[in-house]
Each structure stands twice: as structure tokens, then as C-alpha cells.
Amino acid sequence: MIKQKNKISIIGSGFSSISAACYMAKYGYEVTVYEKNNTVGGRARQYLNEGFTFDIGPTWYWMPDVFEKFFADFGKKPSDYYELEKLSPAYQVYFGKQDSITIPDNLEDICEVFEKEEKGSSKHLMNFMNSARDNYDIAVKDMVYKPGVSALELVTPKTAVRVNQFFSTIRQQVRKKIKSKKLIQILEFPVLFLGAKPSNTPAFYNFMNYADFSLGTWHPKGGMYKVIEGMVSLAKEMGVTFVTNASVTKINLDSKSNVKSIQVNDKEIETSLLLSGADYHHTESLLDQSYRQYTERYWSKKIFAPSSLLFYIGFNKKIKNVEHHTLFFDADFDTHAVTIYDDPSWPENPLFYASFPSITDESFAPEGKEAGTFLIPLAPGIEDTQELREKYFNIIIERLEKLTNQTVRDSILFKESYCVNDFIKDYNSYKGNAYGLANILTQTAFLRPKLKSKKVNNLYFTGQLTVPGPGVPPSLISGKVASELILKTRR
């Protein structure tokens, strides 16, 4: 057995794990991160092929202030590690053939877009955005940094006057004044990052609209993986060790319900603390049954954010009539959402998203070519076969060609797919979910799985299945909150 004192072992190397590793190193711990795959980054890995680069996981860079706050905690800035560009326009939304709305990079111009689509809507938008700004200040500057220990964390003078916003929904709030179906879809879109339907998401979460329209959409040059590389560089500067191809297969306890060691491949490694940024359900499966907090029944009743079918495609020409981020909302969202949340199944006519980062960043594709990432949100746990993947590939390529008025199929150099089975294989993801637990009212804050195990004294968790929830900025915050809780409870 390898023995080390005052050592914390971290399982997984996604955003939350690397964030936690940095904070724990700052607090004086000897930190080792164990990653089962051959590269760090968790879901935020890269796929390289024939001179093309693809972000396998996250492609949106929102809430730049959260990244700035993270690096500032270590006397650094994002620009010390990667270069950011604000996207202009932010993104484009298709509603039908050659029928799209392009979202500019500032609120003043967005108001003009709204007014052009629906007279008088810009006034309603500004009222909505004022509320969204206030909620952002409360949520992202305070509430999301709470450890989810008690319901009292949510009770403050500022939240008390907004209690009605927790019991009404984004959908109700948006549709109260705006009538245009297109504008409604644009305003309801950001909460999809929280992994839930607008009809199930508290109105308080309109702060995501502030992140969208006011803070803007950004692109790290070289992709989201550059953020991972920057965080890893920071962690290594602070003495953190990363071990790849290191699968943790068992958590061993002593007679006092403490983690004494972990089984990593064929070695038993002693540790004084264990923090898991891996899938929460999977991590508990590494414990003997009596030490697991949550039963299979518990997990089966939770509302999970979607899984995804993704395609990474290399085109031998530039794609026309699209932006860096392009959303295809020409299908009915509610019908698609039923197949994700209510009746898990493959959607007949799916909405989908496409990213063409090589429009902005020439490093993503050889000259004159285009890198395209396509995503269809799906219910976790559904059947995943090569035949189904191919069927839906054909559906979205035909839609892309029709909506953007061009032929692209004969320009495909290669394609690679990624779906439910891959999320399970690569990340031990529960039912192959891509984003964690949906942020609905009954799964918010203290109602999410706990950061600290109730049955194992020195076992902690971080990441998208615990607080604050899905998304890259929340993952950075989760790493910090988990670390602060460790420091508080281990004094």
C-alpha cells in the first residue's frame, strides 16, 4: 500500500474536480487527481482528426465573471492562460426555411431585433432583463456559492421579496407579455442549460437570460479545452498531480467509517480524504451497500437533464448561412420535450444545435474547410444503436440543407458520433446523462445530493449531480464550495 499523509485524492478531472484540486492545494493539501481516461478534462475533452479539432463536450462559454472570479482566487486572470473573443453575433436561431433570427452581441441591438419582430416587445424585454439582472446578482454572486446544507441558505432579505418567482415558471413569466412564438423560444432557450423544461423551471432562473443577452457569448481561442488546459496549468503550478488511465474501482473504509484507501487499477492507495467529481451514483457503487446514501429507487425517481446524440463532422468546404452557434428550432419544442422528460423515447422531429467554431477560429479546421458539431438532446437511458444514430444523422443533415438552402452531404469528409452508450462507457454516467440533474424546484440547492457523505466521514462530492447544478460555471463553483466545506468540517 502506498502511504501518504494529509493527502486528498480526487476522482475525475472535469471542471469541478480541477477547480477543487486548485482550492485544496491552496489550503495546503497534497492533491492527486485520478482520471480513468487517457486525457484530463472529463466531458470537456477534444477529438482531433485530419487536421480538424472538436470540443467533445461543452462548446458555450457563458458567465465570464465566474471564470474571472475562479482565477482571481489564485491571483490570476483567464488571459494568463487563454485568449477570449466575444462572439458577434452571439448565435443564430432557425425557425423555418431561410427564416432565422440572429442575436447580436449587445442588449441595445437585441432590443431592435425584438422590436422588429414584435412591436412593443423591447419594452417588455427590458423589464424582463432588469429582473434577470437583479436575480443574477443574487444567484450567481451569492446563492450558488452555498453548500446546500440547509434550506435556510435560500432565505435572505433579497430572496424573501422574490419568493413568488420560485413558485412561478420561466414559461409563465416569458409568455405574460411577449406574444411572438419566435421571441418566446429565444427567451426560453437559456434555461435549457439548466437541464429542464421552461414549464418546470422557476422564474427566478431568468438570470440565465442576463447571462445570455447582457454578459454575452464568448469563445476561448482553441476551444473550451484551452480552459481545461489553463486550469490544469494553474493546478500544476500549485503542486497538484494528475494521473491518467487511472480507474478507481473500490473505496476501502476502516472500522470508523473513514475512507482509508482507494483501489486504482492494481494498486491500493492510502488517502486521508476523498473527493469525487465523477458520477455521484457510480462513486457510491464503489462503496459497500450499507455505506451508500442514496438507493437505486432514489436515483430512478430523479429528473435528469438530457443525454445527447452528437456528431463531429469534417466538411471539405465552408458552410453558408450559419453562425458559430446555430440553433434549429423549426420543430415543436414541447413535443420534443415530452420524449426527454415524460415518455423517454427517440423524438420523431427533434430540435438540434450546431456549432461551427471554424467560422470564428481557424485552428479548428484546415483552410477552406469547416468543423461542425451537432447535438440532439435525448432522454437518458434510451436505446442507443448505430442504426438509430445513422437515422438521426440523416434527419438533421437533410434539415440543415433545407433550412440553410445549400448542399452539404457530398462535402462530408468524415463523421464521428457520440451518444448514451459512450457517456456510460467514458464517464460512468448514470443512464448516460450528459448534464446531470435538472435544476427544477424540487432538485434545487439543499434538495440535491449532498456534497458530504452522511455515512462516510471523509468522503465528499462535487460536480453536476450536486450543488449548484449543471453547466461549466456551476461546476467551477461546485469545486470551490466542496473545498470550503471540506476545510470547514475537517478543522
Tab-separated table of C-alpha atoms in Angstrom, residues 313-317 319 390-391 393-401 406-413 415:
chain	number	residue	atom	x	y	z
A	313	ILE	CA	-18.192	16.303	-38.814
A	314	GLY	CA	-15.382	17.489	-41.040
A	315	PHE	CA	-16.601	19.329	-44.174
A	316	ASN	CA	-14.364	19.957	-47.186
A	317	LYS	CA	-15.888	23.412	-47.742
A	319	ILE	CA	-20.806	26.114	-44.629
A	390	GLU	CA	-27.476	6.937	-38.627
A	391	LYS	CA	-31.212	7.572	-38.910
A	393	PHE	CA	-27.806	11.877	-38.718
A	394	ASN	CA	-29.766	11.760	-41.965
A	395	ILE	CA	-32.641	13.694	-40.398
A	396	ILE	CA	-30.513	16.616	-39.238
A	397	ILE	CA	-28.365	16.802	-42.376
A	398	GLU	CA	-31.495	16.963	-44.533
A	399	ARG	CA	-32.921	19.674	-42.260
A	400	LEU	CA	-29.650	21.625	-42.316
A	401	GLU	CA	-29.584	21.557	-46.108
A	406	GLN	CA	-27.344	24.532	-49.529
A	407	THR	CA	-25.995	21.050	-50.173
A	408	VAL	CA	-23.519	19.716	-47.610
A	409	ARG	CA	-23.852	15.927	-47.618
A	410	ASP	CA	-21.437	15.431	-50.503
A	411	SER	CA	-18.883	17.651	-48.724
A	412	ILE	CA	-18.556	15.440	-45.629
A	413	LEU	CA	-15.018	14.127	-45.202
A	415	LYS	CA	-18.197	11.957	-39.137
